[in-house]
Amino acid sequence: MKKKAKILFLLIIFSNLLFVLTTNTNNINALKEPINSNSSEFRAYSFAVPYMYTDVTIKKDGSIDISYTINFTNFIFGDTIDIVDIGFPNKHYKLRSVQAWIDGYEITDIRKSEYISIGVEIHLGSHSILPGESAILEVKGNNPKMVFKDDTKENFASCVFRQTWFSSQFAFGETERRVRFYFPEDLTNISEVEKRVSDYSVDFSRASNYVEFSKSSTPFDNDFYVGVGIPSKYVDRMYSEFWVYHFGELVAQVLFFLMFFGFFAFFCYGFCILPIKEQKRYLPPTIKSTGGAVRMGLKPSEAAIILEKPLTLVASLVIYEMMSEGLISVKQKDPLRFKVEISSKEKSNLPTYQKHIINGIKKREKSDLKWERGSVSGARPHDPFDQDYIRKALLSLIKETTKKMKGFNLKKTKKYYNELIERAWIDMKEERPELENAFLWIMIDEDYDDRMKEYYDDYYYPSWYVYHYHTHYYGRNRGGLEKVEGKSGFKRTKIKDRGKIIPGLDFKRIQKNIVRSPKKLLSSVKSKTRPISRSSGRSGGGGGGGCACACACACACAGGGR
């Protein structure tokens, strides 16, 4: 008997290994998750989700009723699915409202999840899904504060929902996925409903009065993100802001602000279908718009961070600031190279992000020297810094700026610096340099190229700019430079020959040369400042992972994880 059991055990292990290899999983051990943090026991999970249906009912009080119907098929070589985590959109969900059934049998052991930040864990007990078996899990619950004022259409309310998913470490196959939105009883004309966010297949059912989004994908696809807008008269309460909190093992807080006419960015990285600007957000979610006063005294590069300007522009501003402070200078223009103008002792007193820039310059100097000596093969690097140091510098600058914003109002601060940029243009045009760094402030304006051509004749360039650029482009002894004094007495250098040097052009050249791959840089920075939570596996089955989302209307997310 023992011999037969041993043979059967070996056959199960072999079939498990064969399945994993044929499905091209990268790491067999990824299917193993600890039961809890205090145990050394490991289990392997392997299952499919043939279909997953979600009904979202919008209530007049601004809450939503969520109903999941999930079909699990546990593979013969998978371990028993005895606990399933289900995430909820926000921390206001009502634990006492959550109900669950497995194949029609009610499950009463429902607790706050120990593995996800916002959600429940459903203990299946005697109704656990054994290897080789299938079962249908139904989960229902209420989540308040999920209907929000629609920023894209007046007198409209919006609700956006992202369906849960399951970790690719232990979920396989195809999944039929569907989300249906139901509405308050007095909304009887389905034509009043408008879709939001999604480009998925959508059906407006006039007979049953619902809107259905559907797709066929994998159980670990975290991209099923849909929403609707309805006239606000059908709800008694709407909310103006929504914060989505951290999920998953990393316990990474991800916060998104409401987007107004596509201006605000981000980043539901990997699953939100948003305008291009929305995908380029990188500010940490800890910076808030509520309460506080205006944060004054920021440098141009820090203000650019607050305004979430492109990271290539921010990096260029950092370089310009360091040049204006005499920390670095232009060594050559093609390929662009910089020279450190301060000693190591002086460097120690600099902020961290400037130290990274200097380290990047020195590392490039060393690589150039090796290239000149022929000790390294290939083409000479075109970028003036080691790219990793640019990334480190920007992360450090974002971190320092975030600290400076603590207790201050983001919205008011943005307005203040946008107005400051406009004042810099006026100072430049009227030769009234009340802002000594007007030159740097106008660089934050993404329309500076056209505006510079409009104001060019009247602008007096700062001497450090002309020193670094005019001398390298035209030679120090050539004509065309004139020392003049502005109306307020601030001495600057005026370039007399129109068209020879335009800051916008040089600034764009700087941006292109400094950063080798803007998209890669943005992705790398966002992975640290606005991380996407991943789902986690644990004794039993699976649920989706953490959830983070944002859109022009406020959003509801769902996720969970085991």
Coordinates of C-alpha atoms in Angstrom, one line a residue:
M1 CA 0.0 0.0 0.0
K2 CA 2.8 2.4 0.9
K3 CA 4.5 1.6 -2.4
K4 CA 1.4 2.5 -4.4
A5 CA 1.0 5.7 -2.5
K6 CA 4.6 6.6 -3.2
I7 CA 4.2 5.9 -6.9
L8 CA 1.0 8.0 -7.0
F9 CA 2.8 10.8 -5.2
L10 CA 5.7 10.7 -7.8
L11 CA 3.2 10.7 -10.7
I12 CA 1.5 13.8 -9.2
I13 CA 4.9 15.6 -8.8
F14 CA 5.9 14.7 -12.4
S15 CA 2.6 15.9 -13.9
N16 CA 2.9 19.1 -11.9
L17 CA 6.4 19.7 -13.2
L18 CA 5.4 18.9 -16.8
F19 CA 2.5 21.3 -16.7
V20 CA 4.6 24.2 -15.4
L21 CA 7.2 23.6 -18.1
T22 CA 4.6 23.5 -20.9
T23 CA 3.1 26.8 -19.7
N24 CA 6.4 28.5 -19.9
T25 CA 6.4 29.8 -16.3
N26 CA 9.7 31.4 -15.5
N27 CA 10.0 30.2 -11.9
I28 CA 8.6 27.0 -10.6
N29 CA 9.2 28.1 -7.0
A30 CA 6.9 31.1 -7.7
L31 CA 4.0 28.8 -7.3
K32 CA 5.0 28.3 -3.7
E33 CA 3.7 30.7 -1.0
P34 CA 4.0 30.5 2.8
I35 CA 0.9 29.8 4.7
N36 CA 1.8 32.6 7.1
S37 CA 4.8 34.6 8.2
N38 CA 5.4 32.3 11.1
S39 CA 5.4 29.0 9.3
S40 CA 8.1 27.2 7.2
E41 CA 5.4 25.1 5.4
F42 CA 4.9 25.7 1.7
R43 CA 2.0 24.8 -0.6
A44 CA 1.6 24.9 -4.4
Y45 CA -1.5 26.3 -6.0
S46 CA -2.6 25.8 -9.6
F47 CA -6.0 26.6 -10.9
A48 CA -8.1 28.1 -13.7
V49 CA -10.9 30.6 -13.7
P50 CA -13.3 29.8 -16.6
Y51 CA -15.4 32.9 -15.9
M52 CA -15.7 35.8 -13.5
Y53 CA -18.8 38.0 -13.5
T54 CA -19.3 41.2 -11.4
D55 CA -22.5 43.1 -10.9
V56 CA -22.1 46.7 -9.6
T57 CA -25.3 48.3 -8.4
I58 CA -25.1 52.1 -7.9
K59 CA -27.2 53.2 -4.9
K60 CA -28.8 56.6 -4.3
D61 CA -26.7 57.1 -1.1
G62 CA -23.5 57.1 -3.1
S63 CA -22.5 53.6 -2.2
I64 CA -22.3 50.5 -4.5
D65 CA -23.3 46.9 -4.0
I66 CA -20.7 44.6 -5.4
S67 CA -21.5 41.0 -6.4
Y68 CA -18.9 38.5 -7.7
T69 CA -19.6 35.2 -9.3
I70 CA -16.3 33.4 -9.8
N71 CA -15.8 29.9 -11.3
F72 CA -12.7 28.1 -9.9
T73 CA -11.3 24.9 -11.4
N74 CA -8.6 23.5 -9.2
F75 CA -6.0 21.4 -11.2
I76 CA -5.5 17.8 -10.0
F77 CA -1.9 18.6 -9.0
G78 CA -2.9 21.9 -7.2
D79 CA -3.3 22.2 -3.5
T80 CA -6.7 22.6 -1.8
I81 CA -8.2 26.1 -2.2
D82 CA -9.4 26.8 1.4
I83 CA -9.2 30.6 1.7
V84 CA -9.9 33.3 -0.9
D85 CA -9.2 37.0 -0.4
I86 CA -11.5 39.6 -2.0
G87 CA -10.4 43.2 -2.2
F88 CA -12.8 46.2 -1.8
P89 CA -12.5 49.6 -3.4
N90 CA -11.8 51.7 -0.3
K91 CA -11.5 51.5 3.4
H92 CA -15.1 52.4 4.0
Y93 CA -16.4 49.0 2.9
K94 CA -18.8 47.3 5.4
L95 CA -17.3 44.0 6.7
R96 CA -20.7 43.1 8.2
S97 CA -22.3 43.5 4.7
V98 CA -20.1 40.9 3.1
Q99 CA -21.7 37.5 2.4
A100 CA -20.3 34.5 0.5
W101 CA -21.6 31.2 -0.9
I102 CA -19.7 28.3 -2.5
D103 CA -21.9 26.2 -4.8
G104 CA -24.9 27.6 -3.0
Y105 CA -23.6 26.8 0.6
E106 CA -23.3 29.9 2.7
I107 CA -19.9 30.7 4.1
T108 CA -20.0 32.5 7.5
D109 CA -16.3 32.6 8.3
I110 CA -15.5 36.0 6.7
R111 CA -12.7 38.2 8.3
K112 CA -10.7 41.2 7.6
S113 CA -7.8 40.1 5.3
E114 CA -4.4 39.7 6.8
Y115 CA -2.8 39.7 3.4
I116 CA -4.3 42.7 1.6
S117 CA -4.7 46.2 3.0
I118 CA -8.4 46.7 2.1
G119 CA -10.4 43.5 1.8
V120 CA -11.8 40.3 3.3
E121 CA -10.6 36.7 3.5
I122 CA -13.2 34.0 3.0
H123 CA -12.5 30.7 4.8
L124 CA -14.2 27.9 2.9
G125 CA -13.8 25.4 5.6
S126 CA -15.5 22.1 4.8
H127 CA -16.4 23.5 1.4
S128 CA -12.8 24.0 0.3
I129 CA -12.1 23.3 -3.4
L130 CA -10.2 20.0 -3.6
P131 CA -7.6 19.2 -6.3
G132 CA -9.4 18.2 -9.5
E133 CA -12.7 19.8 -8.5
S134 CA -14.6 22.9 -9.6
A135 CA -16.8 25.3 -7.6
I136 CA -18.6 28.6 -8.0
L137 CA -17.8 31.3 -5.4
E138 CA -20.3 34.1 -4.9
V139 CA -19.3 37.2 -2.9
K140 CA -21.5 40.2 -2.1
G141 CA -20.9 43.4 -0.1
N142 CA -21.5 47.1 0.1
N143 CA -18.9 49.8 -0.3
P144 CA -19.9 53.4 0.6
K145 CA -18.5 56.6 -1.0
M146 CA -18.1 55.3 -4.5
V147 CA -20.2 57.8 -6.6
F148 CA -18.5 61.0 -7.5
K149 CA -19.0 64.2 -9.2
D150 CA -18.2 63.8 -12.9
D151 CA -15.5 66.2 -14.0
T152 CA -16.1 65.7 -17.7
K153 CA -19.8 66.6 -17.8
E154 CA -21.8 69.0 -15.8
N155 CA -24.7 67.6 -13.6
F156 CA -23.4 64.1 -14.0
A157 CA -22.2 61.5 -11.5
S158 CA -19.6 58.8 -12.2
C159 CA -18.6 55.4 -11.0
V160 CA -15.6 53.6 -12.3
F161 CA -14.7 50.0 -11.4
R162 CA -11.8 47.7 -12.0
Q163 CA -12.5 44.0 -11.7
T164 CA -10.2 41.9 -9.6
W165 CA -7.6 39.5 -11.0
F166 CA -5.5 36.5 -9.9
S167 CA -1.8 36.1 -9.6
S168 CA -0.1 34.7 -12.7
Q169 CA 2.0 32.7 -10.3
F170 CA -0.8 30.2 -9.8
A171 CA -3.7 31.1 -12.2
F172 CA -3.7 29.8 -15.8
G173 CA -5.9 29.6 -18.9
E174 CA -8.5 31.9 -20.4
T175 CA -11.3 33.7 -18.4
E176 CA -14.6 35.1 -19.6
R177 CA -14.9 38.4 -17.8
R178 CA -17.9 40.6 -17.4
V179 CA -18.9 43.7 -15.4
R180 CA -22.5 44.9 -15.3
F181 CA -23.7 48.2 -13.9
Y182 CA -27.2 48.5 -12.5
F183 CA -28.7 51.8 -11.5
P184 CA -31.2 53.4 -9.0
E185 CA -34.8 52.3 -9.6
D186 CA -35.9 55.7 -10.8
L187 CA -33.4 55.6 -13.7
T188 CA -35.6 53.8 -16.2
N189 CA -34.2 55.2 -19.4
I190 CA -30.9 53.4 -20.1
S191 CA -30.1 55.9 -22.9
E192 CA -29.3 58.5 -20.1
V193 CA -26.3 56.4 -19.1
E194 CA -22.9 57.1 -20.7
K195 CA -19.8 54.9 -20.6
R196 CA -16.6 56.1 -19.1
V197 CA -12.9 55.0 -19.5
S198 CA -13.3 51.7 -21.2
D199 CA -13.0 50.7 -24.9
Y200 CA -14.1 47.2 -24.2
S201 CA -17.2 45.6 -25.7
V202 CA -20.2 47.3 -24.2
D203 CA -23.9 46.5 -24.3
F204 CA -26.7 48.8 -23.2
S205 CA -29.6 46.5 -22.2
R206 CA -32.9 48.4 -22.5
A207 CA -34.9 45.4 -21.4
S208 CA -33.0 44.7 -18.2
N209 CA -31.8 48.3 -17.6
Y210 CA -28.1 47.6 -17.2
V211 CA -24.8 48.4 -19.0
E212 CA -22.5 45.5 -19.6
F213 CA -18.8 45.5 -20.3
S214 CA -17.2 42.2 -21.4
K215 CA -13.9 40.7 -22.6
S216 CA -12.1 37.4 -22.9
S217 CA -8.7 37.4 -21.3
T218 CA -6.5 35.7 -18.7
P219 CA -7.4 35.4 -15.0
F220 CA -4.4 37.5 -14.1
D221 CA -5.2 40.3 -16.5
N222 CA -5.3 43.5 -14.3
D223 CA -6.5 45.7 -17.1
F224 CA -10.3 45.3 -16.9
Y225 CA -11.2 48.9 -16.0
V226 CA -14.7 50.2 -16.8
G227 CA -17.1 52.9 -15.7
V228 CA -20.4 54.8 -16.3
G229 CA -21.8 58.2 -15.9
I230 CA -25.4 59.0 -15.0
P231 CA -27.3 62.2 -14.4
S232 CA -26.6 63.4 -10.8
K233 CA -30.4 63.8 -10.1
Y234 CA -30.6 60.0 -9.6
V235 CA -28.3 60.0 -6.6
D236 CA -28.7 61.8 -3.3
R237 CA -25.0 62.1 -2.6
M238 CA -21.7 62.6 -4.6
Y239 CA -18.1 62.9 -3.5
S240 CA -15.6 65.3 -4.9
E241 CA -12.4 63.3 -4.1
F242 CA -11.3 59.7 -3.9
W243 CA -8.2 58.2 -2.5
V244 CA -7.2 54.6 -3.3
Y245 CA -5.0 53.1 -0.6
H246 CA -2.1 50.6 -0.8
F247 CA -2.6 46.9 -1.4
G248 CA -0.4 43.8 -1.5
E249 CA 2.8 42.6 0.0
L250 CA 4.7 45.8 -0.6
V251 CA 2.0 47.8 1.3
A252 CA 2.7 50.6 -1.1
Q253 CA 0.3 53.5 -0.9
V254 CA -0.8 54.6 -4.3
L255 CA -2.8 57.8 -4.4
F256 CA -4.4 59.4 -7.4
F257 CA -6.0 62.8 -7.8
L258 CA -9.1 63.6 -9.8
M259 CA -8.3 64.6 -13.4
F260 CA -9.8 67.8 -14.7
F261 CA -10.2 67.8 -18.5
G262 CA -7.2 65.4 -18.9
F263 CA -4.7 67.8 -17.3
F264 CA -3.7 65.7 -14.4
A265 CA -1.7 62.7 -15.2
F266 CA -1.3 59.2 -14.2
F267 CA -1.1 56.3 -14.0
C268 CA -3.1 53.5 -13.5
Y269 CA 0.1 51.9 -14.9
G270 CA -0.7 48.9 -17.0
F271 CA -4.5 49.0 -16.8
C272 CA -6.0 52.5 -17.0
I273 CA -6.9 53.9 -20.4
L274 CA -6.2 57.5 -19.9
P275 CA -5.0 60.5 -21.9
I276 CA -1.3 60.7 -22.6
K277 CA -0.8 63.3 -19.9
E278 CA -2.5 61.1 -17.3
Q279 CA 0.0 58.4 -18.1
K280 CA 3.0 60.7 -17.4
R281 CA 2.2 61.5 -13.7
Y282 CA 5.0 60.7 -11.3
L283 CA 4.3 62.7 -8.1
P284 CA 4.0 60.5 -5.0
P285 CA 0.4 60.0 -3.8
T286 CA 1.3 61.5 -0.4
I287 CA 1.1 65.0 -1.8
K288 CA -2.4 66.2 -1.2
S289 CA -4.6 69.1 -2.4
T290 CA -6.6 69.5 0.8
G291 CA -5.8 71.9 3.5
G292 CA -2.6 73.9 4.0
A293 CA -1.2 77.0 2.4
V294 CA 1.0 77.8 -0.7
R295 CA 4.5 76.4 -0.6
M296 CA 6.7 79.2 -1.6
G297 CA 10.5 79.3 -2.0
L298 CA 10.9 76.3 -4.4
K299 CA 13.5 76.3 -7.0
P300 CA 12.4 76.1 -10.7
S301 CA 13.2 72.4 -10.9
E302 CA 11.2 71.8 -7.7
A303 CA 8.3 73.8 -9.1
A304 CA 8.5 71.8 -12.3
I305 CA 8.2 68.6 -10.2
I306 CA 5.1 70.0 -8.5
L307 CA 3.6 70.8 -11.9
E308 CA 4.6 67.3 -13.1
K309 CA 6.5 68.6 -16.1
P310 CA 8.3 66.0 -18.3
L311 CA 11.2 64.5 -16.4
T312 CA 13.6 65.5 -19.3
L313 CA 12.6 69.1 -18.7
V314 CA 13.1 68.7 -15.0
A315 CA 16.6 67.2 -15.5
S316 CA 17.5 70.0 -17.8
L317 CA 16.4 72.6 -15.2
V318 CA 18.6 70.9 -12.6
I319 CA 21.6 71.2 -15.0
Y320 CA 20.8 74.9 -15.7
E321 CA 20.5 75.6 -11.9
M322 CA 23.8 74.0 -11.2
M323 CA 25.4 76.0 -14.0
S324 CA 24.0 79.2 -12.7
E325 CA 25.4 78.3 -9.2
G326 CA 28.8 77.7 -10.7
L327 CA 28.8 74.0 -9.7
I328 CA 29.3 72.7 -13.3
S329 CA 30.1 74.1 -16.7
V330 CA 29.9 73.1 -20.3
K331 CA 33.1 71.3 -21.4
Q332 CA 32.1 70.6 -25.0
K333 CA 29.0 70.6 -27.0
D334 CA 29.3 67.6 -29.4
P335 CA 29.0 65.2 -27.8
L336 CA 27.7 67.3 -24.9
R337 CA 30.0 67.1 -21.8
F338 CA 30.1 68.9 -18.5
K339 CA 32.9 69.8 -16.1
V340 CA 32.7 69.8 -12.3
E341 CA 33.8 73.2 -11.0
I342 CA 33.9 72.5 -7.3
S343 CA 36.0 70.5 -4.9
S344 CA 35.0 67.3 -3.2
K345 CA 34.8 69.2 0.1
E346 CA 32.4 71.7 -1.4
K347 CA 30.4 68.8 -3.0
S348 CA 29.7 67.3 0.4
N349 CA 27.5 70.3 1.3
L350 CA 25.3 69.9 -1.7
P351 CA 21.8 68.4 -1.7
T352 CA 21.7 64.7 -2.6
Y353 CA 20.3 65.2 -6.1
Q354 CA 23.1 67.5 -7.1
K355 CA 25.7 65.1 -5.8
H356 CA 24.2 62.4 -8.1
I357 CA 24.6 64.7 -11.1
I358 CA 28.2 65.4 -10.2
N359 CA 28.8 61.7 -9.7
G360 CA 27.2 61.0 -13.1
I361 CA 29.6 63.6 -14.8
K362 CA 32.6 62.0 -13.2
K363 CA 31.6 58.5 -14.2
R364 CA 31.1 59.7 -17.8
E365 CA 34.6 61.3 -17.7
K366 CA 36.1 57.9 -16.7
S367 CA 34.2 56.1 -19.4
D368 CA 35.3 58.7 -22.0
L369 CA 38.9 58.2 -20.9
K370 CA 38.6 54.5 -21.3
W371 CA 37.1 55.0 -24.7
E372 CA 39.9 57.4 -25.8
R373 CA 42.5 54.9 -24.7
G374 CA 40.8 52.1 -26.6
S375 CA 40.2 50.0 -23.5
V376 CA 36.5 49.7 -24.3
S377 CA 34.9 48.8 -27.7
G378 CA 31.8 50.3 -29.4
A379 CA 30.6 53.8 -30.0
R380 CA 31.3 56.6 -27.6
P381 CA 28.3 57.3 -25.3
H382 CA 26.4 60.3 -26.6
D383 CA 24.7 61.2 -23.3
P384 CA 26.8 63.4 -20.9
F385 CA 25.9 61.5 -17.8
D386 CA 25.6 57.9 -16.7
Q387 CA 21.8 57.4 -17.0
D388 CA 21.5 55.7 -13.6
Y389 CA 22.7 58.9 -11.9
I390 CA 20.0 60.9 -13.7
R391 CA 17.4 58.5 -12.4
K392 CA 18.8 58.7 -8.9
A393 CA 19.0 62.5 -9.0
L394 CA 15.4 62.8 -10.1
L395 CA 14.2 60.4 -7.4
S396 CA 16.1 62.3 -4.8
L397 CA 14.7 65.6 -6.0
I398 CA 11.1 64.3 -6.0
K399 CA 11.7 62.9 -2.5
E400 CA 13.1 66.3 -1.2
T401 CA 10.3 68.2 -2.9
T402 CA 7.7 65.9 -1.4
K403 CA 9.1 66.6 2.0
K404 CA 8.9 70.3 1.4
M405 CA 5.3 70.0 0.4
K406 CA 4.3 68.4 3.7
G407 CA 1.5 70.4 5.2
F408 CA 1.0 72.6 2.1
N409 CA -1.8 72.6 -0.5
L410 CA -0.8 71.1 -3.8
K411 CA -3.6 72.8 -5.9
K412 CA -2.8 76.3 -4.5
T413 CA 0.9 75.7 -4.9
K414 CA 0.5 74.7 -8.6
K415 CA -1.6 77.9 -9.2
Y416 CA 1.0 80.0 -7.5
Y417 CA 3.9 78.7 -9.6
N418 CA 1.9 78.9 -12.8
E419 CA 1.3 82.6 -12.0
L420 CA 5.0 83.0 -11.1
I421 CA 6.0 81.7 -14.6
E422 CA 3.7 84.3 -16.2
R423 CA 5.3 87.1 -14.1
A424 CA 8.7 85.9 -15.3
W425 CA 7.6 86.3 -18.9
I426 CA 6.4 89.9 -18.1
D427 CA 9.7 90.7 -16.3
M428 CA 11.6 89.4 -19.3
K429 CA 9.6 91.4 -21.8
E430 CA 9.6 94.6 -19.9
E431 CA 13.2 94.3 -18.7
R432 CA 12.1 94.3 -15.1
P433 CA 14.0 91.4 -13.6
E434 CA 12.3 91.3 -10.2
L435 CA 12.8 87.6 -10.5
E436 CA 16.5 87.2 -10.8
N437 CA 16.0 83.7 -12.2
A438 CA 13.3 84.7 -14.7
F439 CA 15.3 82.9 -17.4
L440 CA 14.9 79.5 -15.5
W441 CA 11.2 80.1 -14.7
I442 CA 10.2 80.6 -18.3
M443 CA 11.9 77.4 -19.2
I444 CA 9.2 75.6 -17.2
D445 CA 6.6 76.9 -19.7
E446 CA 6.1 74.2 -22.3
D447 CA 5.1 76.9 -24.8
Y448 CA 8.4 78.8 -24.2
D449 CA 9.6 78.1 -27.8
D450 CA 6.8 80.1 -29.5
R451 CA 6.7 82.8 -26.7
M452 CA 10.5 83.3 -26.9
K453 CA 10.2 84.1 -30.6
E454 CA 7.6 86.7 -29.7
Y455 CA 9.5 88.4 -26.9
Y456 CA 13.1 87.7 -28.2
D457 CA 14.2 91.3 -28.9
D458 CA 13.5 92.6 -25.5
Y459 CA 15.0 89.8 -23.4
Y460 CA 18.3 90.3 -21.5
Y461 CA 20.0 86.9 -20.9
P462 CA 21.8 86.1 -17.6
S463 CA 25.5 86.3 -17.9
W464 CA 26.1 82.6 -16.9
Y465 CA 23.9 81.5 -19.8
V466 CA 25.8 83.5 -22.4
Y467 CA 29.1 82.4 -20.9
H468 CA 28.2 78.7 -21.1
Y469 CA 26.4 78.7 -24.4
H470 CA 27.5 81.7 -26.5
T471 CA 31.1 80.9 -26.0
H472 CA 30.7 77.3 -27.0
Y473 CA 28.6 78.0 -30.0
Y474 CA 30.4 81.1 -31.3
G475 CA 33.6 81.5 -29.5
R476 CA 34.4 83.8 -26.6
N477 CA 36.1 86.5 -28.8
R478 CA 33.4 86.9 -31.4
G479 CA 31.1 89.9 -31.6
G480 CA 27.4 90.1 -30.9
L481 CA 27.6 90.5 -27.1
E482 CA 26.8 93.7 -25.2
K483 CA 26.8 94.4 -21.5
V484 CA 23.7 96.3 -20.7
E485 CA 21.6 97.3 -17.7
G486 CA 17.9 96.5 -17.4
K487 CA 15.4 99.1 -16.2
S488 CA 15.6 97.9 -12.6
G489 CA 19.4 98.0 -12.6
F490 CA 20.0 94.3 -12.9
K491 CA 23.0 93.7 -15.2
R492 CA 22.6 91.1 -17.9
T493 CA 24.1 90.3 -21.2
K494 CA 22.1 91.1 -24.3
I495 CA 22.6 89.2 -27.6
K496 CA 22.4 91.7 -30.4
D497 CA 22.4 89.3 -33.4
R498 CA 18.9 88.0 -33.6
G499 CA 18.5 84.3 -34.3
K500 CA 22.0 83.2 -33.3
I501 CA 21.0 81.8 -30.0
I502 CA 17.5 81.0 -28.8
P503 CA 17.2 79.5 -25.3
G504 CA 14.3 77.3 -26.4
L505 CA 16.4 75.6 -29.0
D506 CA 19.4 75.1 -26.7
F507 CA 17.1 73.9 -23.9
K508 CA 15.5 71.3 -26.2
R509 CA 19.0 70.2 -27.3
I510 CA 19.9 69.8 -23.6
Q511 CA 16.8 67.7 -23.0
K512 CA 17.5 65.4 -25.9
N513 CA 21.1 64.9 -24.9
I514 CA 20.7 64.4 -21.2
V515 CA 18.2 61.6 -21.2
R516 CA 18.7 58.6 -23.5
S517 CA 15.3 57.1 -23.2
P518 CA 12.6 59.4 -21.7
K519 CA 9.9 56.6 -21.6
K520 CA 12.3 54.3 -19.8
L521 CA 13.3 57.0 -17.3
L522 CA 9.6 57.8 -16.6
S523 CA 8.7 54.2 -16.1
S524 CA 11.7 53.7 -13.8
V525 CA 10.9 56.7 -11.7
K526 CA 7.2 55.9 -11.5
S527 CA 7.9 52.4 -10.3
K528 CA 9.4 54.0 -7.2
T529 CA 7.2 57.1 -6.6
R530 CA 3.9 55.6 -7.7
P531 CA 4.3 51.8 -7.4
I532 CA 1.6 49.4 -8.7
S533 CA 0.7 46.9 -6.0
R534 CA 0.9 43.3 -7.0
S535 CA -1.3 40.4 -5.8
S536 CA -0.1 37.9 -3.3
G537 CA -0.7 34.2 -3.0
R538 CA -1.5 32.3 0.2
S539 CA -3.0 29.0 1.4
G540 CA -5.7 28.1 -1.0
G541 CA -6.9 30.0 -4.0
G542 CA -6.6 33.3 -5.6
G543 CA -8.0 36.7 -5.8
G544 CA -6.9 39.7 -7.6
G545 CA -4.1 41.9 -6.3
G546 CA -3.9 45.4 -5.1
C547 CA -5.8 48.1 -7.0
A548 CA -5.0 51.6 -7.9
C549 CA -6.8 53.8 -10.4
A550 CA -7.7 57.3 -11.5
C551 CA -9.8 58.9 -14.1
A552 CA -11.6 62.1 -15.0
C553 CA -14.4 60.9 -12.8
A554 CA -13.8 59.3 -9.5
C555 CA -13.2 55.6 -9.4
A556 CA -14.0 52.3 -7.6
C557 CA -11.5 49.5 -7.6
A558 CA -11.7 45.9 -6.6
G559 CA -8.9 43.6 -5.8
G560 CA -7.8 40.9 -3.4
G561 CA -5.1 38.4 -3.1
R562 CA -4.5 34.8 -2.4

